[in-house]
Structure formats: C-alpha cells, structure tokens
Amino acid sequence: MSAEWLRRWRRGGPAERPGPDPAAGPGPPPPALRYRRPKFVPGGAEESPRGGRAVRGAGSERPLPWGAGYAEVINAEKSEFNEDQAACCQISVRRREPGLEEDEEWLILCSMQFLTGYYWALFDGHGGPDAAIIASNYLHYCIKQKLEEVVGGITEAQPPMHLSGRCVCDSDPQFVEEKHIHAADLVVGALENAFQECDEVIGQEMESMNQTGGCTALAALYFQGKLYVANAGDSRAILVLKDNVVPMSSEFTPETERQRIQHLAFLFPKLLDGEFTRFEFPRRLKGDDVGQKVLYRDYFMEGWGYKTVEKADLKYPLVHGHGKQARLLGTLAVSRGLGDHQLKVIDTNIEVKPFLSCIPKVNVFDFALHDIKEDDVLIMATDGLWDVLCNSEVAQMVRSFLAENRTDPQRFSELAKCLVCRARGMKRGHQWMLDDSHEASYDDISVFVIPLHNKEED
Amino acid sequence: MSAEWLRRWRRGGPAERPGPDPAAGPGPPPPALRYRRPKFVPGGAEESPRGGRAVRGAGSERPLPWGAGYAEVINAEKSEFNEDQAACCQISVRRREPGLEEDEEWLILCSMQFLTGYYWALFDGHGGPDAAIIASNYLHYCIKQKLEEVVGGITEAQPPMHLSGRCVCDSDPQFVEEKHIHAADLVVGALENAFQECDEVIGQEMESMNQTGGCTALAALYFQGKLYVANAGDSRAILVLKDNVVPMSSEFTPETERQRIQHLAFLFPKLLDGEFTRFEFPRRLKGDDVGQKVLYRDYFMEGWGYKTVEKADLKYPLVHGHGKQARLLGTLAVSRGLGDHQLKVIDTNIEVKPFLSCIPKVNVFDFALHDIKEDDVLIMATDGLWDVLCNSEVAQMVRSFLAENRTDPQRFSELAKCLVCRARGMKRGHQWMLDDSHEASYDDISVFVIPLHNKEED
C-alpha cells in the first residue's frame, strides 16, 4: 500500500501527499539505480573515484541542517564502490486538525500547518551499494509518512485513545495515562514502523531490479524538542557533551543477538536445512571432538555448559566467530538492517532474511532535561570509524578539536574530516596505519558531526 | 534422564550421587504431596494454621546458613494454603580430578574433595501449593547435579575447551579466552540448566499426581567467592550495602515480557486458537471502537501507534491489564516460572505453557570487587513484600534496624520478621492497613535476610 506510493513517487517525482490513484497503471519497469555519493558531497553525482582514499566532505555552498559537518572516505579496495550512504534533510510533518475526519480535511487546506523535524542518517551497504542508495532515498519519506499518520496524537498534551479525538469511553484518558503513553512513544512507534516500511520498499525495488544486497541503518531525528536515534545494524551514535558521553545506540550483530537467532532456529529447525548447528562453540568442531564434552551454549543460556559432541555438532554453526569476524550463517556480519530479501547462504537454499530484523532500537534524548552547552555534539558514524576508535577516543578528539577551533565557521565539517582521517590513517607501503602504528580502518568510513546547542529554540 | 534420578531419589531417599540403576522397576505411583511449611520454621510439618496472619520465623534452635534470618506470613484468605515456599541449605559439589575419565573415578574415591556452596530460595505458587513444594524440595538437587557436571571446568583457572582437560587443538585456550569464558559462566549455565531440569521434574510429578499449578523461583547461590541470583518470576532480591542498593534481579511479568510473548503469537498464531488478539491496546476494545483509529502496540514496537480497529481486535488481548492486574491470556500474572504444564485458559483448549519461560535471568555479584561491610545484607522476598514496599523503603528499614540492634544474635531473624510485619500491616476492621493508612499486602509474604560480611573467608 504505502510501498506503492513510494514506488509511484520514485517514477513520477515527489508529491507532497501521494494518495491512491486507481487510474495509474503498473508503468514501465523501474530503471536500474545509478551509483552516486550523497547529494550534499560536491561531485556527488559522479561515480566515486577511489583517488587514494581522499577524504571528502560536505561542501560549504550547501550547508547541512544546523550547520552539521559530514565527511567520508571509500574503503581500501574491499569493494568497487563506497557502500556507505548518507542522507539528511528537514522533515515537514503536516499537522491535522484533531477531530476532523479524513474526508473533511479539504476544509482546512488553507490553515494547514507543519511541524518541522531534522533528520540525519547513515547506511552501510553490503553485497553491493543498491540497498543503501534506496534506503538513503526513501527512509525519510517513510518517517514523514508515519509521523503524519499519528501527528494528531503527537500534538495533544497526551495522545488520545482515538486519533479522531472522539471519546468512546469516559475513562480513556486514564487508560492512556496508566500505560504512561506520551507523544514521544508515538514518534518511537512511527520510526519502528518506518524502518519496516522502508525494508518492504527495498525488498520490492531490489526484486524488480533483480538486485541483491542490504544495508544497516542509523537515523537521528530531532522532533518536538527531543532527539530520537533509531539503529538497525552496527553503526553507532554518541552524544559528546561537556561532562559526559551518552551512547545513543547499541550494535546488532550475530554476537549481540545470538540468543534471538538461536531461538528462532530452535523454533523452526527447517530454516537451517540440516546444514548448520544451532549451538555455539568456542571454535568450529572437528572429528576429534566427537564424544568429548566441550564448551557450548544454547539459545536459553547466557552462561556456558559442556555438551557431549555428536556428529551433527560438526556442522557449521549458525552464529560463528568473534568480534568483527562473527558471522550469521557464515554470511553476514550484522543481524539487523534493511534489505537482503533475496540473500541465500552460498551454494544452498538457506535464506538469511528470517534471521534478520529490520526493527530499530530507538533511544530518546530529551533536550528539556539537559543543559546543552556550546560544543555539545551528536557523532554518528559507520563501523569503519568505531572499528579503530572507541567512544572515549572520539570524545577526546571532539572536545580538543572544538576547543582549539572556536571561530572557524566550518569547524563541524573540519572535525568530521579529522575523525575520518584519523580512522583511515596513513598509507605506509601497502598498509593503512594509525598514528600509533596499529592497523587503520580498511572499511568505508562516514561521519556526521551535529551541533546541538540552542536547537531546542528552533 | 536426570529427572529420573530425582524421581527415584524421591521414592528411595537421598543418595549422594544417584547413578543409573537398570534393575530399578517403575515402582509404585508417587504419593500425593503433603502440604507443609519450610523445615526450618518451627511447626513446619503441620498444615499452617491461618492464626490471624501471625508472622512466623525460622527457629533459633536450627540456625540457617550464615545465621540468615527468615520470616513469613500467610495471605489474607486468598487461598487455603500459604502458596509461598522457602528452602536453604549448604550445597556440596563433588570435585573431580581433571583429566580422569568417568570410569576411572573409583581410583580417586578416597581423595575426593568437595566445593561448598550456600543456597537460599523462594517459590511463590499459584493454582495450588504443589509446584512450589516440589521446587523447594528439588531445585537445590538440580543445581548440585548441574554444578557437578561442570565442576572440572570451574576449578581450573580458565574453563578448558574439553571437560576432560585433553587438548584437541593447540589454540583451544585462546578460543576460550577470546570468548571471555570464565568459571562464573559455567555456574550461570548450571543454574540455567538446573531451572530447566527442575521444571521438567515438576511437569512429570504434577502429571503423575494429576495436579496443576506452578510457581515462581528466586534462588541465590554463593559459590567460589561470588553471589549468583537466578530469578524466574516476580520475586525480587536486592543487596542493601552501606552506601548503595544493588538490584540483583528483575521481574518477569506479562508486561515486562510483552514483546517476547506477542512475538511468539505472531510466529505461531494457532496458539491463540482464534480466541485472543495479539495486539496490545490501552483498554479492552468494544463494538463502538470498530472502524476508529486507536492506540496499539505490536510485538516489534516499544513505541505506540494508531491502528484502525477491526472486529478481530475486539477479542481478549494476549497481554492485558496494568501493573499487578496485568495478565497473560487473562490467566497468569507472571511470565516465567516452573510448572503450569497442564494449565489451560478457562473454558478453552489454549495452553499457557508455550508462552511461559522457565529460564532464569542470572545476576552475578563478585565479592572480591567489593568491600563488604558488617551490616551489608541480601534481601530476598516474594512479591507480597515488594507490592507495598519499594527498594529504598526496605533499604532504609534494614539500615536503621541493624544500626539499632547491633548485639542481638537473632538480629537478622528479627529484621526479617519486622519486614514481613511492615508489609502485612495491621488489621483495622476487615482491612489490612499499612502505618500510613494505605492498604497493606493481602498476599503471602516471605523474606530472607542474609548477612554477607566476611563470607568470602568461609
């Protein structure tokens, strides 16, 4: 349904409020996506030259919302394209008069008002750049649409039981109160539904283009005085405040979601088609282990036990490896994200998608409860950054850079470049090295630096 | 298998290490359980007289491990029996010589050594007292057995990949290291497995006695310098330390586990047999709501959205109500616990058990990392206490009582009684009232007060 308006929008260009159009035929097959860099990166329309891994930033001629900074660098020949994508924009959410039925809305077309949100997102593609490009084109439309669907509830002091404002039962406000439902919960619900919607769109688009691939998604939305960070995958967002660092996301990988993944295989063993074992072992087992009691974990265990090894345990484990090497079905390094509808384990008929989740975890930060200082920022970055820099290293770089560059109008862009540079390191022979002679990041790296000061006054 | 030794133990009396006995026949059907109070409560063998809700404590002639205190009171005529049960004991875990095969163990029978653990547990029964009585009789045996199965790994500096100590692969220790597997993880795994085992035993016993019912389980185990608290249900354990309060458990109720429960119904809609809706609404819907957009949540949502109500949404919700009134399938107030294998939703064929989990969440407290002071205690109590007293109120009572009663050798027993008394309140007319004229607890109330000082030196 909604996927349909997005598809039509893609064919026909943006429309403020696409509605059903029964006269519209199926139309020609959608054109293949053209690879591109984000629109706000100068030269973004061209295919990215590798260019010795030069760091590229947002141009000063098209400033990002809030004067945010952005920078990126392509991977060290891991893939033909930079599989990261970025998006940011203002989101205008059309306000509805409470109590008006949908078919009466034309009555207030003139007094229409908008609520304004601000959106930044990073997508880290795998299996090709396509899913990340579609996500960077569509997710904000899905969010706008889902927010508009509930906006009547968001603008009330307390979300009403009935969106129409009609009161079917006198004690409805008490029921809503008892469940502690606030406007922020509607925004969280809208983000959760938007990710699901966007995943559906990607599935349809990729199928129609006969493409495969998926992407992680990390989206930040500032709306009505609160910052919402929705994450599905292994990108990360942190608030670097004057006195502390607030993690705004957590990573979803085969390791962090082992129990959910194993439990699904326990409930539906056919998903493994006899090719994988659901148990976790410290390493892949071999013939010599059969009959021995070895360390293992099943879906219900946070602890470890010993299991007498049977032949079936020699199969490849559903979740295997450790840290950056951890894989789901030997195939994927993340357990949440968008796309991958067509992904199968190589040389098998085993689908990966049932084990993936497209649902983000949403964290909320209420600006009204914090005294935001001048140099407080939100840092969003793909795993290319976090693989080599921890939160406290990033926080330290942010604080010292901003303290030393008080007046530069491009300071947030420069800081984004500085962070990407640091994680990419320098080329020494055939290797990319950090300052401290550890290996640098060979991955695509994308970073937003978003200043927060005085934004609640917008 | 292990359920079998427990059953035979129950028939034949305790054995230090029950092993398979192929000669043993099926035996006579087990006798019906006799209702009783915990063995360490004087008069515990008799059926509990209601006695005006007199608070009963552990007798001073049979001191509990560590001089712990215990007190209990029966409910205000909610059920015929006090459905809470308590257990505590020392657990001796037989140490095995690493590297010895099971059939060589007779060689070291003389040098056998034991590791000593200390165990306290509370069980809150529903649908009758039986499940709680069986659990209080068996869970410590299950824990002992599961610990003995892995003890060879616990006593090593690092758990070996192979329980036998044999090294199949040179880098096995690195694999174990990489996964951060420590001895404590084996204890956690043993507790998780013990709860599952005990649940199985209860299912078999209750079936053979043609009984129904279930119970929550909260178990504390002190073992090798660490305190493990395993919880399945809505009892609670907190550490009251000099300077802070450390929650050692969290509650599992239809509300706290809504998403897990709804997800199962999404995966297996047949479990609801067309009688329930999986969606959550702030209140039960009625005919007038049909066609309206009302607040709702599905399994993947932490936030809320609006859903156009269909007729099917008028069915009773899978998870319904709020706080103490929240129910799973309109039937149960907890979402984890032991037993309930036969429980069906009244007047239907819908089983509740698939939605229940018998797996505890285990929290670990490492004594070596804390400076335990003289009056630091672990408080364990069933929901009868926590329904009317919050953590900070309990902590304040604990601290002031112990400060004012420095020398009484029975101070921990007296404190337990004092806590139970406070939550039970006083009878005023037909009501039980707290001091501050709020309603007191009408439920069964059971409390352990366990002193922690110097226990790591045992």
GROMACS .gro file of C-alpha atoms in nm, chain A residues 19-220:
model
  202
   19GLY     CA    1  -0.278   0.927  -0.237
   20PRO     CA    2  -0.420   0.620  -0.405
   21ASP     CA    3  -0.466   0.668  -0.778
   22PRO     CA    4  -0.659   0.374  -0.921
   23ALA     CA    5  -0.609   0.506  -1.273
   24ALA     CA    6  -0.231   0.464  -1.253
   25GLY     CA    7  -0.125   0.156  -1.443
   26PRO     CA    8   0.167  -0.069  -1.345
   27GLY     CA    9   0.401   0.151  -1.551
   28PRO     CA   10   0.736   0.060  -1.704
   29PRO     CA   11   0.989  -0.144  -1.501
   30PRO     CA   12   1.193   0.085  -1.276
   31PRO     CA   13   1.530   0.189  -1.416
   32ALA     CA   14   1.840   0.042  -1.255
   33LEU     CA   15   1.978   0.263  -0.978
   34ARG     CA   16   2.278   0.477  -1.061
   35TYR     CA   17   2.557   0.462  -0.810
   36ARG     CA   18   2.620   0.803  -0.655
   37ARG     CA   19   2.755   0.979  -0.348
   38PRO     CA   20   2.529   1.183  -0.117
   39LYS     CA   21   2.386   1.494  -0.290
   40PHE     CA   22   2.550   1.728  -0.040
   41VAL     CA   23   2.900   1.599  -0.123
   42PRO     CA   24   3.041   1.805  -0.411
   43GLY     CA   25   3.076   1.590  -0.718
   44GLY     CA   26   2.828   1.351  -0.561
   45ALA     CA   27   2.662   1.280  -0.893
   46GLU     CA   28   2.972   1.121  -1.039
   47GLU     CA   29   3.079   0.774  -0.956
   48SER     CA   30   3.329   0.798  -0.676
   49PRO     CA   31   3.690   0.798  -0.787
   50ARG     CA   32   3.893   0.599  -0.541
   51GLY     CA   33   4.151   0.879  -0.550
   52GLY     CA   34   4.394   0.739  -0.298
   53ARG     CA   35   4.123   0.735  -0.031
   54ALA     CA   36   4.095   1.113  -0.023
   55VAL     CA   37   3.856   1.226   0.247
   56ARG     CA   38   3.553   1.410   0.104
   57GLY     CA   39   3.325   1.637   0.298
   58ALA     CA   40   3.003   1.828   0.255
   59GLY     CA   41   3.056   2.147   0.055
   60SER     CA   42   3.020   2.484   0.225
   61GLU     CA   43   2.795   2.609  -0.056
   62ARG     CA   44   2.514   2.375   0.050
   63PRO     CA   45   2.517   2.383   0.431
   64LEU     CA   46   2.357   2.091   0.610
   65PRO     CA   47   2.077   2.143   0.865
   66TRP     CA   48   2.208   2.304   1.185
   67GLY     CA   49   2.544   2.358   1.013
   68ALA     CA   50   2.629   1.994   1.071
   69GLY     CA   51   2.953   1.852   0.940
   70TYR     CA   52   2.994   1.543   0.725
   71ALA     CA   53   3.290   1.354   0.583
   72GLU     CA   54   3.351   1.017   0.421
   73VAL     CA   55   3.617   0.800   0.269
   74ILE     CA   56   3.597   0.492   0.050
   75ASN     CA   57   3.731   0.155   0.160
   76ALA     CA   58   4.075   0.024   0.072
   77GLU     CA   59   3.967  -0.172  -0.236
   78LYS     CA   60   3.733  -0.402  -0.045
   79SER     CA   61   3.461  -0.329  -0.299
   80GLU     CA   62   3.427  -0.139  -0.626
   81PHE     CA   63   3.204   0.128  -0.469
   82ASN     CA   64   3.179   0.308  -0.139
   83GLU     CA   65   2.893   0.107   0.010
   84ASP     CA   66   2.816   0.365   0.280
   85GLN     CA   67   2.548   0.622   0.205
   86ALA     CA   68   2.431   0.928   0.395
   87ALA     CA   69   2.121   1.142   0.396
   88CYS     CA   70   2.000   1.447   0.583
   89CYS     CA   71   1.710   1.684   0.544
   90GLN     CA   72   1.439   1.880   0.713
   91ILE     CA   73   1.117   1.681   0.752
   92SER     CA   74   0.792   1.876   0.736
   93VAL     CA   75   0.510   1.691   0.902
   94ARG     CA   76   0.166   1.812   0.804
   95ARG     CA   77  -0.042   1.885   1.109
   96ARG     CA   78  -0.403   1.776   1.111
   97GLU     CA   79  -0.684   1.943   1.297
   98PRO     CA   80  -0.789   1.699   1.566
   99GLY     CA   81  -1.143   1.571   1.533
  100LEU     CA   82  -1.160   1.615   1.159
  101GLU     CA   83  -1.239   1.306   0.958
  102GLU     CA   84  -1.008   1.236   0.668
  103ASP     CA   85  -1.273   1.332   0.412
  104GLU     CA   86  -1.328   1.668   0.578
  105GLU     CA   87  -0.965   1.764   0.556
  106TRP     CA   88  -1.007   1.971   0.242
  107LEU     CA   89  -1.197   2.213   0.463
  108ILE     CA   90  -0.877   2.317   0.636
  109LEU     CA   91  -0.641   2.305   0.344
  110CYS     CA   92  -0.567   2.675   0.384
  111SER     CA   93  -0.492   2.673   0.757
  112MET     CA   94  -0.260   2.378   0.718
  113GLN     CA   95   0.044   2.392   0.940
  114PHE     CA   96   0.361   2.193   0.958
  115LEU     CA   97   0.577   2.056   1.235
  116THR     CA   98   0.943   2.057   1.147
  117GLY     CA   99   1.182   1.774   1.215
  118TYR     CA  100   1.550   1.735   1.129
  119TYR     CA  101   1.689   1.410   1.000
  120TRP     CA  102   2.036   1.263   0.953
  121ALA     CA  103   2.105   0.903   0.856
  122LEU     CA  104   2.388   0.667   0.765
  123PHE     CA  105   2.353   0.343   0.574
  124ASP     CA  106   2.629   0.084   0.540
  125GLY     CA  107   2.563  -0.144   0.246
  126HIS     CA  108   2.677  -0.499   0.186
  127GLY     CA  109   2.651  -0.717  -0.122
  128GLY     CA  110   2.651  -0.404  -0.337
  129PRO     CA  111   2.562  -0.036  -0.292
  130ASP     CA  112   2.197  -0.056  -0.407
  131ALA     CA  113   2.009  -0.118  -0.082
  132ALA     CA  114   2.194   0.167   0.089
  133ILE     CA  115   2.112   0.402  -0.201
  134ILE     CA  116   1.742   0.313  -0.193
  135ALA     CA  117   1.735   0.349   0.186
  136SER     CA  118   1.903   0.690   0.167
  137ASN     CA  119   1.639   0.792  -0.090
  138TYR     CA  120   1.335   0.657   0.093
  139LEU     CA  121   1.371   0.624   0.470
  140HIS     CA  122   1.296   0.992   0.537
  141TYR     CA  123   0.979   0.966   0.327
  142CYS     CA  124   0.870   0.663   0.528
  143ILE     CA  125   0.938   0.854   0.852
  144LYS     CA  126   0.748   1.160   0.729
  145GLN     CA  127   0.455   0.943   0.626
  146LYS     CA  128   0.444   0.750   0.955
  147LEU     CA  129   0.468   1.071   1.157
  148GLU     CA  130   0.182   1.224   0.958
  149GLU     CA  131  -0.029   0.919   1.028
  150VAL     CA  132  -0.005   0.984   1.405
  151VAL     CA  133   0.053   1.360   1.414
  152GLY     CA  134  -0.292   1.422   1.563
  153GLY     CA  135  -0.177   1.229   1.869
  154ILE     CA  136   0.164   1.393   1.889
  155THR     CA  137   0.034   1.748   1.910
  156GLU     CA  138  -0.201   1.677   2.201
  157ALA     CA  139  -0.085   1.714   2.562
  158GLN     CA  140  -0.148   1.339   2.594
  159PRO     CA  141  -0.204   1.112   2.294
  160PRO     CA  142  -0.578   1.044   2.280
  161MET     CA  143  -0.705   0.685   2.278
  162HIS     CA  144  -0.879   0.765   1.949
  163LEU     CA  145  -0.686   0.954   1.686
  164SER     CA  146  -1.008   1.131   1.589
  165GLY     CA  147  -1.024   1.281   1.937
  166ARG     CA  148  -1.368   1.128   1.984
  167CYS     CA  149  -1.414   0.981   2.333
  168VAL     CA  150  -1.581   0.640   2.321
  169CYS     CA  151  -1.525   0.569   2.688
  170ASP     CA  152  -1.511   0.836   2.959
  171SER     CA  153  -1.207   0.688   3.130
  172ASP     CA  154  -1.000   0.662   2.809
  173PRO     CA  155  -0.758   0.935   2.925
  174GLN     CA  156  -0.695   0.738   3.246
  175PHE     CA  157  -0.620   0.419   3.050
  176VAL     CA  158  -0.368   0.610   2.838
  177GLU     CA  159  -0.222   0.771   3.149
  178GLU     CA  160  -0.192   0.434   3.325
  179LYS     CA  161   0.008   0.295   3.035
  180HIS     CA  162   0.237   0.602   3.050
  181ILE     CA  163   0.184   0.674   2.681
  182HIS     CA  164   0.340   1.004   2.578
  183ALA     CA  165   0.384   1.185   2.248
  184ALA     CA  166   0.742   1.056   2.233
  185ASP     CA  167   0.607   0.698   2.222
  186LEU     CA  168   0.420   0.782   1.902
  187VAL     CA  169   0.743   0.909   1.745
  188VAL     CA  170   0.923   0.590   1.852
  189GLY     CA  171   0.637   0.382   1.705
  190ALA     CA  172   0.650   0.586   1.384
  191LEU     CA  173   1.025   0.522   1.350
  192GLU     CA  174   0.977   0.148   1.413
  193ASN     CA  175   0.703   0.133   1.151
  194ALA     CA  176   0.902   0.348   0.907
  195PHE     CA  177   1.201   0.111   0.915
  196GLN     CA  178   0.967  -0.180   0.846
  197GLU     CA  179   0.804   0.008   0.562
  198CYS     CA  180   1.140   0.105   0.411
  199ASP     CA  181   1.255  -0.258   0.431
  200GLU     CA  182   0.947  -0.361   0.236
  201VAL     CA  183   1.014  -0.097  -0.029
  202ILE     CA  184   1.375  -0.210  -0.064
  203GLY     CA  185   1.261  -0.571  -0.099
  204GLN     CA  186   1.024  -0.478  -0.381
  205GLU     CA  187   1.266  -0.246  -0.558
  206MET     CA  188   1.556  -0.488  -0.540
  207GLU     CA  189   1.339  -0.771  -0.669
  208SER     CA  190   1.213  -0.563  -0.959
  209MET     CA  191   1.573  -0.469  -1.046
  210ASN     CA  192   1.690  -0.824  -0.990
  211GLN     CA  193   1.947  -0.693  -0.744
  212THR     CA  194   2.062  -0.832  -0.410
  213GLY     CA  195   2.216  -0.673  -0.105
  214GLY     CA  196   2.124  -0.499   0.216
  215CYS     CA  197   2.238  -0.223   0.447
  216THR     CA  198   2.247  -0.113   0.806
  217ALA     CA  199   2.053   0.198   0.902
  218LEU     CA  200   2.123   0.457   1.171
  219ALA     CA  201   1.882   0.750   1.174
  220ALA     CA  202   1.869   1.052   1.403
   0.00000   0.00000   0.00000
